Short mmCIF file of C-alpha atoms and ligand atoms in Angstrom, two decimals:
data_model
loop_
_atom_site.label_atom_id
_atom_site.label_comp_id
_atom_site.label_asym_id
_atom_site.label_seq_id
_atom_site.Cartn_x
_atom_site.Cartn_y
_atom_site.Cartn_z
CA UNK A 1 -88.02 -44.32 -71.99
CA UNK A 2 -89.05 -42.23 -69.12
CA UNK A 3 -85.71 -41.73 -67.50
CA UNK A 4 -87.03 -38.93 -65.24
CA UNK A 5 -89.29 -41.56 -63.20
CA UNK A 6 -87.61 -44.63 -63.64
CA UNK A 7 -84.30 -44.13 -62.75
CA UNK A 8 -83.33 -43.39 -60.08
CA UNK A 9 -79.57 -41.06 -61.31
CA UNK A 10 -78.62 -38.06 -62.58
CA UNK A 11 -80.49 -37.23 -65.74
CA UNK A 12 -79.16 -34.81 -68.45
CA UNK A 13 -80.39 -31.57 -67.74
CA UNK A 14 -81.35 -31.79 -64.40
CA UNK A 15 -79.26 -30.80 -61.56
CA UNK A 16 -78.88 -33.55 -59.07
CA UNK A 17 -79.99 -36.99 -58.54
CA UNK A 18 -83.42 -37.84 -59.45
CA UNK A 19 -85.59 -39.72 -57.07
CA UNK A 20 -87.07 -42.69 -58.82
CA UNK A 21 -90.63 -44.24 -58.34
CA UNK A 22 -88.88 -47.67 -57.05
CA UNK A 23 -87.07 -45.78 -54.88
CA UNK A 24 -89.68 -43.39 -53.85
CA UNK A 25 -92.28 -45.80 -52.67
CA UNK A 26 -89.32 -47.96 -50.89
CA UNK A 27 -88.90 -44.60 -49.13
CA UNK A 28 -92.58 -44.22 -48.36
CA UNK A 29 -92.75 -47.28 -46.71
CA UNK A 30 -89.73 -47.13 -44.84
CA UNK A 31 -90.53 -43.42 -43.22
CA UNK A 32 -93.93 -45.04 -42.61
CA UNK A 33 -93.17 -47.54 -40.61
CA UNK A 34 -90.20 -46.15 -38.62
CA UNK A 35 -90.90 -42.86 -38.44
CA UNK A 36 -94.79 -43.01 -38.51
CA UNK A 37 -94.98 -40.05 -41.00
CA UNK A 38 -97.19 -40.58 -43.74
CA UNK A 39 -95.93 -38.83 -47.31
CA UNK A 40 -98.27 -39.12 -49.95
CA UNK A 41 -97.76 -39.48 -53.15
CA UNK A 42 -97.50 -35.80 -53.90
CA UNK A 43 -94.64 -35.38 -51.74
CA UNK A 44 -92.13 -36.83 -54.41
CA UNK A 45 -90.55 -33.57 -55.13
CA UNK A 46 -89.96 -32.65 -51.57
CA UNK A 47 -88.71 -35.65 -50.30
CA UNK A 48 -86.02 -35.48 -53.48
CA UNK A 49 -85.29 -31.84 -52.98
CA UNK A 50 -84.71 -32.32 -48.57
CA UNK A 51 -82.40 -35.48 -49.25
CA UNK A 52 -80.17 -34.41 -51.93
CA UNK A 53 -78.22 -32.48 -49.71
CA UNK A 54 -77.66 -36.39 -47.13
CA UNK A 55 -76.65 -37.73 -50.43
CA UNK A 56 -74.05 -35.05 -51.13
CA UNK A 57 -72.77 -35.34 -47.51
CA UNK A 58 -72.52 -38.75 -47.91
CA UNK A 59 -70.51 -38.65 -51.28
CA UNK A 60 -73.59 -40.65 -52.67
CA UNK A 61 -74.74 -40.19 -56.53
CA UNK A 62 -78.15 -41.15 -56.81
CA UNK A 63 -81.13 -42.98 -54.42
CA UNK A 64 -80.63 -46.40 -54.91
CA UNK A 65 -77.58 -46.16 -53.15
CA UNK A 66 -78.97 -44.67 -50.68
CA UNK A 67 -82.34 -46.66 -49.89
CA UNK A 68 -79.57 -49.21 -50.06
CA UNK A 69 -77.88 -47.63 -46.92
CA UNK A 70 -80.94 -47.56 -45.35
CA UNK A 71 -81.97 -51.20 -45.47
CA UNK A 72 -78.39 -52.04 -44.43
CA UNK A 73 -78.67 -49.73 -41.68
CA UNK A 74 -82.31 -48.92 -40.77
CA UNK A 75 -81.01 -47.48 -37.26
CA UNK A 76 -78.40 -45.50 -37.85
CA UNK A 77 -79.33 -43.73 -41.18
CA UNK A 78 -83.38 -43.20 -39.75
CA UNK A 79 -82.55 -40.21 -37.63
CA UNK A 80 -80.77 -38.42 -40.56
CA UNK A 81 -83.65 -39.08 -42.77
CA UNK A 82 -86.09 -38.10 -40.34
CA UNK A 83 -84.86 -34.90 -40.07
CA UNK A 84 -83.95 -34.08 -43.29
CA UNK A 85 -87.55 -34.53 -44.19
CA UNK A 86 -89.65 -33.39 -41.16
CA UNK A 87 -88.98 -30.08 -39.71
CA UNK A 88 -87.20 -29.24 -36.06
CA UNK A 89 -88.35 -25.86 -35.94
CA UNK A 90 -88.71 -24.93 -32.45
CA UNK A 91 -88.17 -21.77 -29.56
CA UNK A 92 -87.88 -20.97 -26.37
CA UNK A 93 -91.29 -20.93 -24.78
CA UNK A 94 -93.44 -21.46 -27.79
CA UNK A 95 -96.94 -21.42 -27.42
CA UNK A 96 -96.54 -19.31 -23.57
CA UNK A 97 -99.98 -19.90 -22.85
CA UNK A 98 -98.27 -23.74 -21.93
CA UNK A 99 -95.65 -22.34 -19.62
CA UNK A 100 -97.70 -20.06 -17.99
CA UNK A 101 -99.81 -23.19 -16.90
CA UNK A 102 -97.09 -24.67 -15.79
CA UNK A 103 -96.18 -21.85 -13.61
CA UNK A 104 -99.08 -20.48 -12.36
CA UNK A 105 -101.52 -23.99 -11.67
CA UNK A 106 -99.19 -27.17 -12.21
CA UNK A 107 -95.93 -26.85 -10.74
CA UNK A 108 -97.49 -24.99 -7.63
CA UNK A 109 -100.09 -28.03 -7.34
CA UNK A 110 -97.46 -30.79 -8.06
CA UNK A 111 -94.99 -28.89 -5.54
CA UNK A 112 -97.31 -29.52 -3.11
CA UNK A 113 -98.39 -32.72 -3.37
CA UNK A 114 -94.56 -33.71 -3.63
CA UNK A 115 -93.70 -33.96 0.17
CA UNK A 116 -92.93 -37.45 1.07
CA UNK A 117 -89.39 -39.25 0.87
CA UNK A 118 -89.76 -40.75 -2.78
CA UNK A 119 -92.05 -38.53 -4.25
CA UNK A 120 -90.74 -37.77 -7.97
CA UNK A 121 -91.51 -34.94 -10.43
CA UNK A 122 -91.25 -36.16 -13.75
CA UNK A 123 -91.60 -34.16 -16.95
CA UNK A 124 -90.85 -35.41 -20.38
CA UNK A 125 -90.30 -33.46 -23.34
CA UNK A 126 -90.97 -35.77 -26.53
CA UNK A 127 -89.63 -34.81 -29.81
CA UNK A 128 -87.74 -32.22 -27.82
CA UNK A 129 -85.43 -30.93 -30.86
CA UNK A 130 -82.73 -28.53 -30.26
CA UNK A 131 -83.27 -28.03 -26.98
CA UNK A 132 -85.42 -25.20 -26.78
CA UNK A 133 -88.52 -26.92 -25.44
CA UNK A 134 -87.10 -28.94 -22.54
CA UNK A 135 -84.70 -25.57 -21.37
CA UNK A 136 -87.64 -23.49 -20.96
CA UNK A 137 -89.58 -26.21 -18.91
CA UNK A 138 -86.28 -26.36 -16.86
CA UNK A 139 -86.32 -22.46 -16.30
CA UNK A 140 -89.96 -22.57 -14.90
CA UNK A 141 -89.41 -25.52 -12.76
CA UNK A 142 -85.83 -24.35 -11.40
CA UNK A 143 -88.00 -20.99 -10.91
CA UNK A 144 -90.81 -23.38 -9.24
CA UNK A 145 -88.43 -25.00 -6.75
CA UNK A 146 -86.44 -22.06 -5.93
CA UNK A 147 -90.19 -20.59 -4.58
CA UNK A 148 -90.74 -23.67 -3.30
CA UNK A 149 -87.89 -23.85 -0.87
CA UNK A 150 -87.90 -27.89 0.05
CA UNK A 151 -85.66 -30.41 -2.18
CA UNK A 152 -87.64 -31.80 -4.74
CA UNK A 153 -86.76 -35.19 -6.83
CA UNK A 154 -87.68 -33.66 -10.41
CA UNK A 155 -86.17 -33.98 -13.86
CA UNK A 156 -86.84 -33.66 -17.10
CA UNK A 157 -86.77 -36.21 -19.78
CA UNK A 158 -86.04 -34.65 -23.12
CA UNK A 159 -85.78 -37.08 -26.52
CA UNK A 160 -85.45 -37.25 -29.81
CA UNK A 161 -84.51 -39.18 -33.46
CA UNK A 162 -82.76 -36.95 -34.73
CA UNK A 163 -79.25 -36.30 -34.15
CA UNK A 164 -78.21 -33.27 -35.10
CA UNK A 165 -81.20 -32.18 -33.28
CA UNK A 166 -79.97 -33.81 -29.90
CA UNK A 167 -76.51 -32.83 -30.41
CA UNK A 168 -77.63 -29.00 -30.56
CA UNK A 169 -79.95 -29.58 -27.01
CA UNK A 170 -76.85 -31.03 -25.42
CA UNK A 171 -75.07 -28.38 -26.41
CA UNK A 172 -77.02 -25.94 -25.18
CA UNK A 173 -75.36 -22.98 -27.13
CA UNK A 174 -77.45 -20.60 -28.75
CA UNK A 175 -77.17 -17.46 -30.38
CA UNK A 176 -78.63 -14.53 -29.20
CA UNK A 177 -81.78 -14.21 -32.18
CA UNK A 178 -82.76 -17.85 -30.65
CA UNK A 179 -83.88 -16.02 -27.48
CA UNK A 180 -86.29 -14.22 -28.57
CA UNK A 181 -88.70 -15.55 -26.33
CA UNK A 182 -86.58 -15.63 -23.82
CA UNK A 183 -87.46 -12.31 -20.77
CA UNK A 184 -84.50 -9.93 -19.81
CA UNK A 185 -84.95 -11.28 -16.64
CA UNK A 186 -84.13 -15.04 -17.54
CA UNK A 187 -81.52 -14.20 -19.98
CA UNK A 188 -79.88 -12.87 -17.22
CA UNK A 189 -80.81 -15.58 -14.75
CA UNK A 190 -80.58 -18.83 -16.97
CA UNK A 191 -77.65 -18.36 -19.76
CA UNK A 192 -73.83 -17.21 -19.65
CA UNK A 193 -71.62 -15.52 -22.44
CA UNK A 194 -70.33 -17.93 -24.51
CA UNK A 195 -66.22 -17.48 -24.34
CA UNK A 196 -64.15 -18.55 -27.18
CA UNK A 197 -65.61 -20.36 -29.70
CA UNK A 198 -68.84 -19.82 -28.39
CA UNK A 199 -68.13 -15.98 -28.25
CA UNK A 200 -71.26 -13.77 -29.01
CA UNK A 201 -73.60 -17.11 -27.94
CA UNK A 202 -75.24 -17.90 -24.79
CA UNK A 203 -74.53 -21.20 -23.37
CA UNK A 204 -77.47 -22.65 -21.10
CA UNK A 205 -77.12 -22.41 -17.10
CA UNK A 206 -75.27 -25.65 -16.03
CA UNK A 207 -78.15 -25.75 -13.22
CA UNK A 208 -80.69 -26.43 -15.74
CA UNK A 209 -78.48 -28.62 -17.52
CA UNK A 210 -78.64 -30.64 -14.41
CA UNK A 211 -82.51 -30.72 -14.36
CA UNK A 212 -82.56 -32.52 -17.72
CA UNK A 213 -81.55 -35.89 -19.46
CA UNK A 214 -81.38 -35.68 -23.05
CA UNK A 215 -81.70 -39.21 -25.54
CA UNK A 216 -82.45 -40.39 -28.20
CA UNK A 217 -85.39 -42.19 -28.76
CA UNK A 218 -88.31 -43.11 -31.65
CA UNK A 219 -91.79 -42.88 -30.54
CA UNK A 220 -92.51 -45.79 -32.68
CA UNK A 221 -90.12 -47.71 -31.10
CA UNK A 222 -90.24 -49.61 -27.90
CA UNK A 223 -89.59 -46.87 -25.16
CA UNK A 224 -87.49 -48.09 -21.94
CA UNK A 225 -88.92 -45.42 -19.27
CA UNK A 226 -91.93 -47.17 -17.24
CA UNK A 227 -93.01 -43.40 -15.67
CA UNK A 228 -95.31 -42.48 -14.55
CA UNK A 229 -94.70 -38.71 -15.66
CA UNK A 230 -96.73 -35.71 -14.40
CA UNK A 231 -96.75 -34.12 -17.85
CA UNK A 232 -95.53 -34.95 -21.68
CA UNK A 233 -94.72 -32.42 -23.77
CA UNK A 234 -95.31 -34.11 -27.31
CA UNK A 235 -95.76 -30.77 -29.32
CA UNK A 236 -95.28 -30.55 -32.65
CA UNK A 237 -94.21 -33.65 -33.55
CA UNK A 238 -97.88 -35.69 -34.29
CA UNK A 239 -98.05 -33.41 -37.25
CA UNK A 240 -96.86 -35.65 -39.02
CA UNK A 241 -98.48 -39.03 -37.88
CA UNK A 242 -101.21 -40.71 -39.46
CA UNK A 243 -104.53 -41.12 -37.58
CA UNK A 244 -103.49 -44.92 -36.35
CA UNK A 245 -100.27 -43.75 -35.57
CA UNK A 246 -101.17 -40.61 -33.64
CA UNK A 247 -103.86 -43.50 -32.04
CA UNK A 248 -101.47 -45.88 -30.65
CA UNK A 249 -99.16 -43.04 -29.37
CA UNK A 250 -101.97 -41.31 -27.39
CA UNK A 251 -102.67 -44.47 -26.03
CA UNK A 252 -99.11 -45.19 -25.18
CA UNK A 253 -98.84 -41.65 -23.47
CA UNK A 254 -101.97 -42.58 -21.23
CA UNK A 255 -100.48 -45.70 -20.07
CA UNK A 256 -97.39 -43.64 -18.43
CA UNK A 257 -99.75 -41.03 -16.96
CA UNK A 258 -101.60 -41.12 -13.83
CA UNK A 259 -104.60 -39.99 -13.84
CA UNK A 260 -105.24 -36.38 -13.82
CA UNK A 261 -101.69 -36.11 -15.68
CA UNK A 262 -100.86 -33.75 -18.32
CA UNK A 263 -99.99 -34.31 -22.16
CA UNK A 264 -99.33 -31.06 -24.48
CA UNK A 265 -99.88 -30.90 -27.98
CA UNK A 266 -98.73 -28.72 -30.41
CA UNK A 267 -100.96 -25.37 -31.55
CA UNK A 268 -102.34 -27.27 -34.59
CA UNK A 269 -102.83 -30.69 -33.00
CA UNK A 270 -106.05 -32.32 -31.81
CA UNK A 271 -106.75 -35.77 -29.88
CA UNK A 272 -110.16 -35.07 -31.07
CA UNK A 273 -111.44 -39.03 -32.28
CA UNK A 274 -108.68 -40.51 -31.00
CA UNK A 275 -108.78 -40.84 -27.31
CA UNK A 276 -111.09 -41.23 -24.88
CA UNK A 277 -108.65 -41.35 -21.83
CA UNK A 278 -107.77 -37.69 -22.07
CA UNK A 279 -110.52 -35.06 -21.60
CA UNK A 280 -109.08 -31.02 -23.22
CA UNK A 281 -108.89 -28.79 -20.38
CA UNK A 282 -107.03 -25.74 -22.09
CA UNK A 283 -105.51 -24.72 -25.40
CA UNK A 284 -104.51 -28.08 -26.54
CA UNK A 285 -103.95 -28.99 -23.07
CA UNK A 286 -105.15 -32.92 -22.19
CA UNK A 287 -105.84 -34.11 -19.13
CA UNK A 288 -106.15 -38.03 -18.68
CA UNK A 289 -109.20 -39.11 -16.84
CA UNK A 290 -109.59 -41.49 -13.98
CA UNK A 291 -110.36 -45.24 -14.99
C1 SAM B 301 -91.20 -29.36 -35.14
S1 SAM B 301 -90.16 -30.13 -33.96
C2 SAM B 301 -91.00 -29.71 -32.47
C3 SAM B 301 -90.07 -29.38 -31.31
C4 SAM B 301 -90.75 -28.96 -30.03
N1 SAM B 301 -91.51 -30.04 -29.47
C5 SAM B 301 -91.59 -27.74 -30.24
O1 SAM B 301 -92.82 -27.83 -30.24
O2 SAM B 301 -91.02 -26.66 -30.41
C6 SAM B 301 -90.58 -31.85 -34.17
C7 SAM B 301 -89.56 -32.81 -33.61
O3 SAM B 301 -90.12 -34.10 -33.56
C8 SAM B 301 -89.11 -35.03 -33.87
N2 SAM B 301 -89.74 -36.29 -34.32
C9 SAM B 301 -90.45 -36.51 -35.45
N3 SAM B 301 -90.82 -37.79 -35.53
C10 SAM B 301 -90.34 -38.40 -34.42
C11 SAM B 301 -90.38 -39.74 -33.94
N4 SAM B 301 -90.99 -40.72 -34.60
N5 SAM B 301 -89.75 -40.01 -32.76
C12 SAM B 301 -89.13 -39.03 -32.07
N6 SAM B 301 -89.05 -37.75 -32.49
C13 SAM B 301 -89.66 -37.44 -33.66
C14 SAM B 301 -88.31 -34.35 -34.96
O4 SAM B 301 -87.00 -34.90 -35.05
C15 SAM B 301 -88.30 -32.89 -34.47
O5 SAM B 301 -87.17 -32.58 -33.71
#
């Protein structure tokens, strides 16, 4: 009998449930085609090790029950699995040489352009995790318009499966090792001392709350914004695609950008073979071309 591949429960001698190959490759296919990430068959060990700890916070005993849950209730478990096997490591104004873009060419130029009754700003973080990402787009651009001096229509859409994730951006606490990346100046500016039970954090500037919309939202699924956007931050986050995946999504992103719009990938992420409606203009920096 081989009990540790078979079954999927706790076998003698090893702590915790084990993650059967039934199970496994129900898994598989189920983060495939809701979450788009691809785990080979390698990734066994992993995927067991990141979901024990759902199972013990749901008081479940072994997978079955589990993949059970999920087939039950493929919406409301997917952002919990998600999570607990991708990562939603993140920080304020990762990868600068983005936000200094944004500061010292795009939200100038867009500023600009933006002068008749109507005219919209539109930014959207995708796969936005705790926060982090979308905050430090709202500190340039609240730093943009403030230079600017004339009311601008702009917001930032910031989403997300994962709920823990979204519950931490609308938040907005943090503690004080989170911002790092963060400049004496804007500490200052953009965050107040957390009183009470936020004592010792720093609790995000309600004016940059106000610049943002936080939801949740799969980029597999449908999506109910129409755009167009001036930029998408989608950083981070294709890691984990497949090449079709990462395909369709690129093509999705070009179909709510104008032309001459932005998208942002993340430091290890390439369009390169997969797009020929964006040309690279910068360090992972796309800009989509005219038709
Ligand atoms: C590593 S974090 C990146 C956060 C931020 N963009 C950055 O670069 O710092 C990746 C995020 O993508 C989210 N994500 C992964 N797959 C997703 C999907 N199919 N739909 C929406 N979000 C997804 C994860 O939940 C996670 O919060």
């Amino acid at each position: 009998m081989n009990a540790v591949v078979d079954h999927d429960s706790t076998v003698a001698g090893i702590a915790g449930p084990v993650l059967g190959e039934a199970d496994f490759q129900f898994l598989r296919t189920f983060v495939y085609e809701q979450c788009g990430i691809a785990l080979s068959e390698q990734k066994r060990q992993l995927v067991q090790g990141r979901l024990a700890r759902r199972l013990r916070a749901l008081g479940m005993k072994n997978f079955t029950d589990y993949c059970n849950l999920l087939r039950q209730d493929p919406a409301g478990e997917m952002g919990e699995l998600a999570s607990a096997i991708s990562t939603n490591v993140t920080a304020f104004f990762r990868e600068m040489h983005h936000f200094d873009a944004l500061i010292n060419e795009l939200l100038p130029r867009w500023l600009e352009q933006k002068r008749r009754e109507g005219d919209r700003l539109r930014i959207w973080s995708a796969g936005c995790s705790s926060g982090e990402e979308p905050y430090s787009i709202a500190m340039v651009l609240a730093e943009a318009l403030e230079r600017c001096g004339r009311k601008v229509d702009a917001k930032i859409l910031a989403t997300d499966l994962s709920p823990a994730a979204l519950a931490a951006a609308r938040k907005g606490v943090y503690s004080l090792e989170r911002l790092e990346g963060v400049s004496d100046e804007r500490r200052r500016r953009w965050f107040l001392r957390g009183e009470g039970e936020f004592d010792g954090l720093a609790c995000v500037h309600p004016k940059l709350r106000e610049l943002i919309s936080i939801a949740p939202l799969n980029l597999l699924h449908e999506w109910p914004m129409q755009g167009p956007f001036d930029a998408i931050f989608c950083r981070n986050v294709v890691i984990y695609f497949d090449q079709p995946t990462k395909r369709t999504l690129f093509h999705r992103y070009a179909g709510l950008l104008p032309a001459g719009g932005h998208l942002f990938l993340g430091h290890s992420e390439s369009m390169h073979g997969l797009s020929d409606e964006f040309e690279l203009i910068g360090r992972t920096v796309y800009r989509k071309k005219a038709a």
